[in-house]
C-alpha atoms as a PDB file:
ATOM      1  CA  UNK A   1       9.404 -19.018  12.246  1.00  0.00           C
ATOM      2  CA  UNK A   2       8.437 -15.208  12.331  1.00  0.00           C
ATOM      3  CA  UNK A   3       5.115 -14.233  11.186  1.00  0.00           C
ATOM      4  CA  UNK A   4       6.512 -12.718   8.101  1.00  0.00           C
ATOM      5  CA  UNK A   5       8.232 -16.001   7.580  1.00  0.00           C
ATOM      6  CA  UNK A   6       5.767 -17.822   7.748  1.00  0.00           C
ATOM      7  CA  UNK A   7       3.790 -15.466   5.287  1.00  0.00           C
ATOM      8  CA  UNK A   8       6.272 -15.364   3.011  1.00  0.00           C
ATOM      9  CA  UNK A   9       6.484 -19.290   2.867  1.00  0.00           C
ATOM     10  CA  UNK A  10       3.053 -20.045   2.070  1.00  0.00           C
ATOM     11  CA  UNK A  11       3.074 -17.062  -0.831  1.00  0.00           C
ATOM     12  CA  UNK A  12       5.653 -18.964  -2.207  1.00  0.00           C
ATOM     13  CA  UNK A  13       3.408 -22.053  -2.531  1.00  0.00           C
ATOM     14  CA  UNK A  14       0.534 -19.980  -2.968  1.00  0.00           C
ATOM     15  CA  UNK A  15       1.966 -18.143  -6.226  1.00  0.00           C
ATOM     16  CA  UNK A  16       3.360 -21.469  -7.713  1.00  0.00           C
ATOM     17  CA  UNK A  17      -0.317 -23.130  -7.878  1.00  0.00           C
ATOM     18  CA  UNK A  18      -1.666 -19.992  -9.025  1.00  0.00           C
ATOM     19  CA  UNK A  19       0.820 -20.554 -11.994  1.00  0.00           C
ATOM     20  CA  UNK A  20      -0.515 -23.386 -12.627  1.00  0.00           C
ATOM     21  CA  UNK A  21      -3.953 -22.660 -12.917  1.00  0.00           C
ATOM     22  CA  UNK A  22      -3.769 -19.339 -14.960  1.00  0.00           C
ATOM     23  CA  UNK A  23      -1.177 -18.726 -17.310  1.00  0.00           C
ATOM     24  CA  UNK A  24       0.586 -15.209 -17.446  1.00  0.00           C
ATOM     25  CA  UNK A  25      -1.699 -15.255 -21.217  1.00  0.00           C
ATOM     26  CA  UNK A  26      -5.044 -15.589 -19.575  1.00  0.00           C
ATOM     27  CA  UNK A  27      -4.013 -12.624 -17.289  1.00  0.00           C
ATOM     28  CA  UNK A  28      -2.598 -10.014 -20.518  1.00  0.00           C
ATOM     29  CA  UNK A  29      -6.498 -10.572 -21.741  1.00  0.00           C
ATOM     30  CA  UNK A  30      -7.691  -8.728 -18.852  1.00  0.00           C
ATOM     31  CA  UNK A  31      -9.228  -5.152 -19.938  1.00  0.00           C
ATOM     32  CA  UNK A  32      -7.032  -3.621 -17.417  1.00  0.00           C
ATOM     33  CA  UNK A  33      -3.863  -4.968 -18.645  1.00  0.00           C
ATOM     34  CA  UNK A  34      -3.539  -2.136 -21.459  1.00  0.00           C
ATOM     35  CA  UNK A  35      -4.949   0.597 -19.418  1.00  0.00           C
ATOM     36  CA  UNK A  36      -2.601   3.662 -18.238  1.00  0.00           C
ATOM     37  CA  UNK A  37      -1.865   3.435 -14.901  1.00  0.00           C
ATOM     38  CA  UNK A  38      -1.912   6.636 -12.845  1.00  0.00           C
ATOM     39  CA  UNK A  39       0.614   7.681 -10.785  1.00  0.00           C
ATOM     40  CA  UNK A  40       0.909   7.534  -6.984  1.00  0.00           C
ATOM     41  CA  UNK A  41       4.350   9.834  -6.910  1.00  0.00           C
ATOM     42  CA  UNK A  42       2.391  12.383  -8.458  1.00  0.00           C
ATOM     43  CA  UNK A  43      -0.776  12.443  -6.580  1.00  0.00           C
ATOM     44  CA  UNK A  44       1.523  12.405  -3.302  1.00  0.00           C
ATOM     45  CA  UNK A  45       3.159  15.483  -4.220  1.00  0.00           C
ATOM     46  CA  UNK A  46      -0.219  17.411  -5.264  1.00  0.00           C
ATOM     47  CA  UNK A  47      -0.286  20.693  -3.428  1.00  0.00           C
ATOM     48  CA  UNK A  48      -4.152  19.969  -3.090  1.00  0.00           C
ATOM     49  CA  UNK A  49      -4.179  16.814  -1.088  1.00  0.00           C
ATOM     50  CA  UNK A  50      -2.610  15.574   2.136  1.00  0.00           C
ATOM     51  CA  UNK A  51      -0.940  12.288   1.326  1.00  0.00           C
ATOM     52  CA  UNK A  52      -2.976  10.110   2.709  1.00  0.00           C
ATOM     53  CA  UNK A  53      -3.298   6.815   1.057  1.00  0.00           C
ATOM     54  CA  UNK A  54      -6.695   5.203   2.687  1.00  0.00           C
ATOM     55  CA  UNK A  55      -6.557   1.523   2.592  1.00  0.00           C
ATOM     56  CA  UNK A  56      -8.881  -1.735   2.822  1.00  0.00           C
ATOM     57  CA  UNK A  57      -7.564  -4.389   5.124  1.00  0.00           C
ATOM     58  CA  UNK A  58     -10.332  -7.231   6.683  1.00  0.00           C
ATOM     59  CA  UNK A  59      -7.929  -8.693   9.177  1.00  0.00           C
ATOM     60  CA  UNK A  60      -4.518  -8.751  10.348  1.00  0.00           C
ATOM     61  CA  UNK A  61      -2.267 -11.629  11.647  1.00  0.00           C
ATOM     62  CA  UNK A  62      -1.845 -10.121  15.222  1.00  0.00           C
ATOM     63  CA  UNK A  63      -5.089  -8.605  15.825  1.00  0.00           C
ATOM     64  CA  UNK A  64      -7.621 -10.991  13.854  1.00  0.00           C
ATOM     65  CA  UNK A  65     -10.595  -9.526  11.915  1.00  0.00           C
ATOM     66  CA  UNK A  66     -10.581  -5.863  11.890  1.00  0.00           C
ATOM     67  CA  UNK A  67     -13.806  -4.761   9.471  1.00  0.00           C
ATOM     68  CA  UNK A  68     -14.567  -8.671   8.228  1.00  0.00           C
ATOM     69  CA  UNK A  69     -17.994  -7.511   5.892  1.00  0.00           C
ATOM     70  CA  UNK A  70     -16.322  -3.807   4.836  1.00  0.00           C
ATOM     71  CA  UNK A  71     -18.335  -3.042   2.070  1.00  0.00           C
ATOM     72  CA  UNK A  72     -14.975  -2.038  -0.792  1.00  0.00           C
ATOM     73  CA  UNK A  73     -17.741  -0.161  -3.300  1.00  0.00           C
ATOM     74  CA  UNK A  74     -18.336   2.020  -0.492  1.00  0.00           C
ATOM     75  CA  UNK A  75     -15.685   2.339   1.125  1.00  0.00           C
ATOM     76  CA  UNK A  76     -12.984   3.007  -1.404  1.00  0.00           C
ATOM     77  CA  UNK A  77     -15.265   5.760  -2.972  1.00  0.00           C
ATOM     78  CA  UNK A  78     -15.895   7.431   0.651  1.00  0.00           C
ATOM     79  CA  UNK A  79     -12.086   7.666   0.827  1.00  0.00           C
ATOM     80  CA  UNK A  80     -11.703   9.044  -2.258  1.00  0.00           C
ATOM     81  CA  UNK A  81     -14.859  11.291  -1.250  1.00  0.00           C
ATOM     82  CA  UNK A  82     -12.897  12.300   2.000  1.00  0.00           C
ATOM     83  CA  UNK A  83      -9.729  13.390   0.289  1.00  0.00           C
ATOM     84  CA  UNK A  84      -7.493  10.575   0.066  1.00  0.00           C
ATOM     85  CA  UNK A  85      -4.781  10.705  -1.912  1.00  0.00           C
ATOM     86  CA  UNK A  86      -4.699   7.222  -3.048  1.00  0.00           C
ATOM     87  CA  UNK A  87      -6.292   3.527  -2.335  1.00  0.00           C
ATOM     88  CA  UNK A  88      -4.354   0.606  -0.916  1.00  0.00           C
ATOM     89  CA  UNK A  89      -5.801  -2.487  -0.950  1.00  0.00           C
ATOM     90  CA  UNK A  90      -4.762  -6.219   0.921  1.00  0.00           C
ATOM     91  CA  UNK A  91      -5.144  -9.141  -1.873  1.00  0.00           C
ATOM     92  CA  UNK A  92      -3.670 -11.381   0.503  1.00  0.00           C
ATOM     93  CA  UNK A  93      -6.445 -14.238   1.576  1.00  0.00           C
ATOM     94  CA  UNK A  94      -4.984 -16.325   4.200  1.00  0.00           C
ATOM     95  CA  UNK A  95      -3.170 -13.729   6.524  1.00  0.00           C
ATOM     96  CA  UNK A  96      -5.370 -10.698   5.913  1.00  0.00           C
ATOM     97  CA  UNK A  97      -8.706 -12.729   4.462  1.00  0.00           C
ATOM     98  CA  UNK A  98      -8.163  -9.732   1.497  1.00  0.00           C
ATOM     99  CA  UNK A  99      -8.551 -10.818  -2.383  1.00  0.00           C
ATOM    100  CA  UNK A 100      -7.745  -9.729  -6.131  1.00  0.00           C
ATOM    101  CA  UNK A 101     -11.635  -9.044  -6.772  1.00  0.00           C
ATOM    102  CA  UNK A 102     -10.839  -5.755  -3.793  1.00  0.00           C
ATOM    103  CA  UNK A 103      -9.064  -4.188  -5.601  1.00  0.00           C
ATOM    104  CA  UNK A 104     -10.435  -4.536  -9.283  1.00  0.00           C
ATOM    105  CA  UNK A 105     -13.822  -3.379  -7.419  1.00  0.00           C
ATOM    106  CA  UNK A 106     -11.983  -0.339  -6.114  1.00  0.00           C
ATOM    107  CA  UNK A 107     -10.560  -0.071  -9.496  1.00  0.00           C
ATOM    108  CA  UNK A 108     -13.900   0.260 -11.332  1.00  0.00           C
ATOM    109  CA  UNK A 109     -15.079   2.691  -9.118  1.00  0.00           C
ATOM    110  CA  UNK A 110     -11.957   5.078  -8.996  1.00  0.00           C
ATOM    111  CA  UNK A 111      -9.761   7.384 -10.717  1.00  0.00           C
ATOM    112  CA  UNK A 112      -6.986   7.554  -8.512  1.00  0.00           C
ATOM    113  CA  UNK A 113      -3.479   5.109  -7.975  1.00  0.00           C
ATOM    114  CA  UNK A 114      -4.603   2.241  -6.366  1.00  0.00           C
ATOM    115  CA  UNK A 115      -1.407   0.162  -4.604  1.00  0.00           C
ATOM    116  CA  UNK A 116      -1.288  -3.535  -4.354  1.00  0.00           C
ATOM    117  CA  UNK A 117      -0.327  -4.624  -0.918  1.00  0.00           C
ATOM    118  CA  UNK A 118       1.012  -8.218  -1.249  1.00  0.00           C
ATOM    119  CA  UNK A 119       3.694 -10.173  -0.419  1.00  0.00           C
ATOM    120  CA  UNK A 120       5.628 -10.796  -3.779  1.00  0.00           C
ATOM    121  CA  UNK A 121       7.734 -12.810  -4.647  1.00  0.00           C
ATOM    122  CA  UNK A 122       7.342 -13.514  -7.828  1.00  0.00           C
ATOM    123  CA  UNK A 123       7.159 -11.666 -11.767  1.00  0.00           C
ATOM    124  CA  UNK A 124       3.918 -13.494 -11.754  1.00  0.00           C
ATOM    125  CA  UNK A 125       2.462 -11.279  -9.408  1.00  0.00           C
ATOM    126  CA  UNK A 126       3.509  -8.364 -10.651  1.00  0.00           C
ATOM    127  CA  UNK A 127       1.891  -9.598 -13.815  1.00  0.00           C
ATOM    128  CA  UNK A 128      -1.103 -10.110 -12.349  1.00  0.00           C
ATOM    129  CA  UNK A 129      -1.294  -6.697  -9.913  1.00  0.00           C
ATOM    130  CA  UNK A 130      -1.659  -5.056 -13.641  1.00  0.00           C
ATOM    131  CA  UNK A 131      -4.295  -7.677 -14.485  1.00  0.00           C
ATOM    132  CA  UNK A 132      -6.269  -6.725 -11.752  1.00  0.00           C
ATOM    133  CA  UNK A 133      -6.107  -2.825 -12.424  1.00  0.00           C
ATOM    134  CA  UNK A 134      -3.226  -1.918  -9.740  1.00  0.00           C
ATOM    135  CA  UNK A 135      -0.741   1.523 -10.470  1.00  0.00           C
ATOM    136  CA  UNK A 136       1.856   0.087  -8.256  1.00  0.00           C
ATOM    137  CA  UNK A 137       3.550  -2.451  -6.052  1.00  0.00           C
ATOM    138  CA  UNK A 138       4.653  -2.870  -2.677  1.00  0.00           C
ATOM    139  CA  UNK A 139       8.013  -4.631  -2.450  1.00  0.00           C
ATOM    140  CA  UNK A 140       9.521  -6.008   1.013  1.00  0.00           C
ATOM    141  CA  UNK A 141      13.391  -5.188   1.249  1.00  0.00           C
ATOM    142  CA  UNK A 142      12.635  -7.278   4.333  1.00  0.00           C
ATOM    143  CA  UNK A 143      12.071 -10.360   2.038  1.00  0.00           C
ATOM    144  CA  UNK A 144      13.474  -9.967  -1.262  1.00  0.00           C
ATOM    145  CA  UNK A 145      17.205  -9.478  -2.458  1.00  0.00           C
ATOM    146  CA  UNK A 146      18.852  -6.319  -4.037  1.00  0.00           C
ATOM    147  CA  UNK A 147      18.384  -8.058  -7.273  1.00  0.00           C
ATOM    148  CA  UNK A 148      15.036  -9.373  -7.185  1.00  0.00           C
ATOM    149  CA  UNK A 149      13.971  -5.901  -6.152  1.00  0.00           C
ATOM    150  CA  UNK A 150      16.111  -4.329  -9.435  1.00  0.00           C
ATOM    151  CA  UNK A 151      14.122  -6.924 -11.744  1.00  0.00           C
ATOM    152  CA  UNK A 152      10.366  -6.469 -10.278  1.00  0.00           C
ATOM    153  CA  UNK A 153      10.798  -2.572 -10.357  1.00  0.00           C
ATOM    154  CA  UNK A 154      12.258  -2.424 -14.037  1.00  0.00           C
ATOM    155  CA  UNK A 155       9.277  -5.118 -14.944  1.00  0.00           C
ATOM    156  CA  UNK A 156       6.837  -2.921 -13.396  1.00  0.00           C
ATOM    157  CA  UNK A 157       7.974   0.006 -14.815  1.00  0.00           C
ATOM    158  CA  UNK A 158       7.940  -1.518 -18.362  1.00  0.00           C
ATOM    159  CA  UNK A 159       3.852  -2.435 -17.563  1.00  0.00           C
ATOM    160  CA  UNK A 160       3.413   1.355 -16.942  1.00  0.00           C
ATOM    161  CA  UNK A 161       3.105   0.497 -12.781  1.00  0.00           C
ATOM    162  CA  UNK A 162       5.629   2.088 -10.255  1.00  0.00           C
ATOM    163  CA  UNK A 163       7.101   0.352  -7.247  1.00  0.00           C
ATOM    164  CA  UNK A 164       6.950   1.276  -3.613  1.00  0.00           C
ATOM    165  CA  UNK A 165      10.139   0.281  -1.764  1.00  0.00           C
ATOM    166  CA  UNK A 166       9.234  -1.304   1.804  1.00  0.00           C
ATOM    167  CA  UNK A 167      11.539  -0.608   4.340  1.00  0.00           C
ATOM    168  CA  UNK A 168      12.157  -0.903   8.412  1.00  0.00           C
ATOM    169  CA  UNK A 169      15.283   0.562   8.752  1.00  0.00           C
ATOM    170  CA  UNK A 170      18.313   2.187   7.032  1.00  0.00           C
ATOM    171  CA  UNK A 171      19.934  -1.086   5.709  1.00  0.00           C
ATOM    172  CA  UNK A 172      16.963  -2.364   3.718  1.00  0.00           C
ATOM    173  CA  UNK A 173      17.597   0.985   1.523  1.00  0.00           C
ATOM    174  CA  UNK A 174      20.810  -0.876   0.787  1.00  0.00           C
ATOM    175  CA  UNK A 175      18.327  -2.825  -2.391  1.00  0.00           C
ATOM    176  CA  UNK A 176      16.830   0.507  -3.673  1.00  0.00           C
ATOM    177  CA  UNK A 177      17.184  -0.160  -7.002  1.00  0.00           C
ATOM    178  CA  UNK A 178      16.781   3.279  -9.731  1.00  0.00           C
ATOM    179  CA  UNK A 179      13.656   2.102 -10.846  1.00  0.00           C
ATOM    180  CA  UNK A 180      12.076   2.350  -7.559  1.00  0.00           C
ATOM    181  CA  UNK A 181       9.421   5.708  -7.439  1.00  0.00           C
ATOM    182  CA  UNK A 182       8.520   5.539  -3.630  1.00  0.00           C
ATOM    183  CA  UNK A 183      10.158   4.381  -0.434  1.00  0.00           C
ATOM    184  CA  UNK A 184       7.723   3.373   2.851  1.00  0.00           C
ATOM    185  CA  UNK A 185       9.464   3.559   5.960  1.00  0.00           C
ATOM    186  CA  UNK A 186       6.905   0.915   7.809  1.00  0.00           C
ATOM    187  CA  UNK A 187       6.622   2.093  11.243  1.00  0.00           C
ATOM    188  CA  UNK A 188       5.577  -1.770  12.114  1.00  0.00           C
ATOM    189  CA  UNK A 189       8.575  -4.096  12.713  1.00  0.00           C
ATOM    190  CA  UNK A 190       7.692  -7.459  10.723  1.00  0.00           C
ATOM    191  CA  UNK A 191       8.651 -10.012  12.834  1.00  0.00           C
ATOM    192  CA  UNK A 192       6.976  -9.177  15.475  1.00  0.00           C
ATOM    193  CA  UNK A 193       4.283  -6.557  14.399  1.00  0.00           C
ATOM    194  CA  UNK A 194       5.198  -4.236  17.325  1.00  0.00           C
ATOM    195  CA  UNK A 195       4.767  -0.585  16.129  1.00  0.00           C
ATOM    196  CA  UNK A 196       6.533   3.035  16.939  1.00  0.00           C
ATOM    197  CA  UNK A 197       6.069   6.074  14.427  1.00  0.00           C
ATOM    198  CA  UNK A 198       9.595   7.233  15.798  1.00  0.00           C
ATOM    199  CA  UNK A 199      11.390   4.654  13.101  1.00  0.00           C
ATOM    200  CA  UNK A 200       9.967   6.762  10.441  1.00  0.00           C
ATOM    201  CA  UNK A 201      11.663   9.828  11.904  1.00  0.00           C
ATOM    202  CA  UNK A 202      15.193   7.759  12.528  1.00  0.00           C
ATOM    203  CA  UNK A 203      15.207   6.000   9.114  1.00  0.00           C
ATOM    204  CA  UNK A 204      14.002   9.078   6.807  1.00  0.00           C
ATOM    205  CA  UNK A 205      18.133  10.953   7.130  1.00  0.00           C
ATOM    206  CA  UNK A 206      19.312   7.881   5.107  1.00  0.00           C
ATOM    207  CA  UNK A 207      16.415   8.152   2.165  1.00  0.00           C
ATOM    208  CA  UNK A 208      17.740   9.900  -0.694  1.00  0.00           C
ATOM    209  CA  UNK A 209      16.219  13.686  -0.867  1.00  0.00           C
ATOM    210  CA  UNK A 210      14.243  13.004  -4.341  1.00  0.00           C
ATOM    211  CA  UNK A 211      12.374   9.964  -3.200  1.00  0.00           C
ATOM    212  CA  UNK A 212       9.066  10.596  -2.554  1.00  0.00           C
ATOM    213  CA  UNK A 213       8.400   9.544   1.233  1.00  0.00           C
ATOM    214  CA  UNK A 214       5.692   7.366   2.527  1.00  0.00           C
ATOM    215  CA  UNK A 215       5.566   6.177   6.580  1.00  0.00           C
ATOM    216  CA  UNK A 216       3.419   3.273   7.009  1.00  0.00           C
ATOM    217  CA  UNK A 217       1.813   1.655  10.121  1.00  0.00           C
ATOM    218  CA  UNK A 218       0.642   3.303  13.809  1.00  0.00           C
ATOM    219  CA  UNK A 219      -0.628   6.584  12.562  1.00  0.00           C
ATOM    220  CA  UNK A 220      -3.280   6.833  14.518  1.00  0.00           C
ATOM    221  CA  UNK A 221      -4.212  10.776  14.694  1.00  0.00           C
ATOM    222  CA  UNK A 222      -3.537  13.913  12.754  1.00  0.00           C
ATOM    223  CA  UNK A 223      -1.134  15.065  15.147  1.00  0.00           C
ATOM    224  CA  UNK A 224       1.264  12.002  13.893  1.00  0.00           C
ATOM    225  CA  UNK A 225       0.699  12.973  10.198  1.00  0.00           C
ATOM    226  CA  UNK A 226       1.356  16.401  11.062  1.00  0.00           C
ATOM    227  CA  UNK A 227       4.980  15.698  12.342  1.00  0.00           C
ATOM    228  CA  UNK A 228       5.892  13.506   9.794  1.00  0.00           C
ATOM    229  CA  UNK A 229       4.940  15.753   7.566  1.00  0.00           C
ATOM    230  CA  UNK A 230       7.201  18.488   8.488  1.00  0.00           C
ATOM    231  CA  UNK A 231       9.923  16.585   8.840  1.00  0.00           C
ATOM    232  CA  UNK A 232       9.772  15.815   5.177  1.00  0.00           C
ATOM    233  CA  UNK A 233       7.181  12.710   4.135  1.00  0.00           C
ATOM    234  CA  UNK A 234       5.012  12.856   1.551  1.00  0.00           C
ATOM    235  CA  UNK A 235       2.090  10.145   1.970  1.00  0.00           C
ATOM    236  CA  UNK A 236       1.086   8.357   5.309  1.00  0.00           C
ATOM    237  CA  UNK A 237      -0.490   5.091   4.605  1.00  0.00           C
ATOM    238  CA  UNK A 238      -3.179   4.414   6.930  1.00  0.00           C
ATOM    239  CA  UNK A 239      -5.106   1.271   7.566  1.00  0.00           C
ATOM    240  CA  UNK A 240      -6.335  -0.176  11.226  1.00  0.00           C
ATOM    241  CA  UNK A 241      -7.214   3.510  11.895  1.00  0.00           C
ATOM    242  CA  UNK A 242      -9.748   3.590   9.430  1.00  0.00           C
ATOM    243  CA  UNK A 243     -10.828  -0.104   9.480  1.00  0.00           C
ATOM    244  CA  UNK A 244     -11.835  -0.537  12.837  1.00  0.00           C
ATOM    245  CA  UNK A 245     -14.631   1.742  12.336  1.00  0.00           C
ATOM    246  CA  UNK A 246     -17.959   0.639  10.924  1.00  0.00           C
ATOM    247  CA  UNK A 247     -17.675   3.075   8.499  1.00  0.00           C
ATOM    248  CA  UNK A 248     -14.340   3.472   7.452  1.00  0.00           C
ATOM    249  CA  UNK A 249     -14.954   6.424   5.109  1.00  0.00           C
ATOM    250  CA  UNK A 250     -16.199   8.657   7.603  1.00  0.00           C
ATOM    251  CA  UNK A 251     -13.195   7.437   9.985  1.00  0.00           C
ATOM    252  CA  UNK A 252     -11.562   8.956   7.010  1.00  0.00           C
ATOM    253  CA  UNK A 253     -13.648  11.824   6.395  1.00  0.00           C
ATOM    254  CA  UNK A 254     -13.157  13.050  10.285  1.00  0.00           C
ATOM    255  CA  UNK A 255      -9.558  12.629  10.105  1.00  0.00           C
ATOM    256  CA  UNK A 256      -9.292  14.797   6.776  1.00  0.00           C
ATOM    257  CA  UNK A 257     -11.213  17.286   8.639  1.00  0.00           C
ATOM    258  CA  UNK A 258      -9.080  17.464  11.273  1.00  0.00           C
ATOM    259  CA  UNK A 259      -5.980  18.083   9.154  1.00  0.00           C
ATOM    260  CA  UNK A 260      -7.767  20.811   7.282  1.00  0.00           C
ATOM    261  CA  UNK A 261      -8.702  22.646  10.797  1.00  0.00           C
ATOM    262  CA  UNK A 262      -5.625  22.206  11.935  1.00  0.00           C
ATOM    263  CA  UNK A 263      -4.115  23.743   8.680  1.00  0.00           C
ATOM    264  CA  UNK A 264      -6.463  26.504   8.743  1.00  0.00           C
ATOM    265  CA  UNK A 265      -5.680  27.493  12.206  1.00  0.00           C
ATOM    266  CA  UNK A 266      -2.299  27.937  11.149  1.00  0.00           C
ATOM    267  CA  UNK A 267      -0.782  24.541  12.700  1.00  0.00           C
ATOM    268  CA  UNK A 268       0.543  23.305   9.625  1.00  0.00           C
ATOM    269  CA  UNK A 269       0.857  24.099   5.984  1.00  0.00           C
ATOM    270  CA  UNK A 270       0.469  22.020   2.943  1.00  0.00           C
ATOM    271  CA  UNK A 271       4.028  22.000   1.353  1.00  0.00           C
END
């Protein structure tokens, strides 16, 4: 089995005990389950930001613990501090040793869209992402079907959340469904986690020109956002980067810089 198999799997088993134990009732209590979610499309097209959705990831199947103790109070408030566009946060435990609690954390400490990075599989989950106090959802072309995709998006569009589309290459857009807000091209291939920011460039031709654009995975300086950027992406999601510092924020906070200098000198232009 692949490593995404054998994630995939054990959400499968995970999600169904999980049912179990809390009913979809228990989670509609939740104070966040009423609350208006804000929107990632629109804070990735602001003219005053640079796209850059900071997230909170512990550990990764490959490389093992990346930031194991990362503090999420201060860290999710640095990125916002920094510039970020927009939070994403791991609530996987066993692969990436992430939680639900992250993100509601993150969620009482910031005004901004906060994505759910999971592995779903299941309404339930989507369910419970609004529970928790997420504005949207990652969905895996990679794992689900054209039709599961066309039923999570519609449910989490009728909870007020918006979906993020997951792709690796051209034929996963194949299951973009019109409920869908965002596509991520994910730089990483999932089987075997290797990484090249070039697949964003060679699958963005086939995304449809309104989509709002998000490459995911191996952006590792300014430079890379700066390319992507011009060749029409809106948001660069970007995780290990940040994470493998002790301070993640700051990690942030230099890298923000570095954009604006390199705007300012001309380099690049916002829009």
């Amino acid at each position: 089995m692949t490593i995404l198999e054998k994630i995939v799997a054990h959400k499968r088993t995970e999600v169904a005990q999980r049912k179990e134990l809390y009913h979809t009732k228990l989670l509609e209590r939740s104070i966040h389950f009423n609350a208006q979610c804000v929107s990632l499309r629109k804070y990735l097209l602001r003219d005053d930001l640079f796209g850059i959705i900071a997230e909170i990831k512990r550990k990764s199947p490959t490389k093992g613990n990346i930031n194991k103790y990362v503090n999420v109070e201060r860290t999710s408030i640095g990125y916002m501090m920094a510039g970020a566009s927009a939070l994403s946060i791991l609530t996987d435990t066993t692969f990436f040793d992430g939680k639900s609690e992250d993100l509601t954390m993150a969620r009482k400490f910031n005004f901004c869209p906060i994505l759910r990075k999971d592995f779903i599989v299941d309404e339930y989950q989507i369910i419970e992402a609004k529970s928790i106090g997420a504005d949207a959802i990652l969905l895996l072309a990679n794992v689900l079907s054209a039709d599961e995709i066309k039923r999570f998006s519609a449910l989490a569009k009728s909870l007020g959340m918006e979906s993020l589309l997951e792709v690796h290459d051209a034929a996963g857009l194949n299951a973009l469904a019109e409920q869908v807000d965002l596509v991520g091209v994910n730089n990483r291939n999932l089987d075997d986690f290797s990484v090249s920011i070039d697949n964003s460039l060679k699958v963005l031709g086939a995304i449809p020109k309104s989509m709002v654009c998000i490459s995911e995975s191996g952006l590792e300086n300014p430079e890379d956002v700066l390319r992507l950027k011009a060749a029409g992406f809106n948001g660069f999601l970007i995780g290990e980067h940040f994470m493998k510092h002790g301070r993640p924020e700051v990690a942030c906070t230099d890298f923000i810089q570095q954009l604006k200098q390199l705007t300012a000198q001309g380099t690049w232009t916002i829009n």
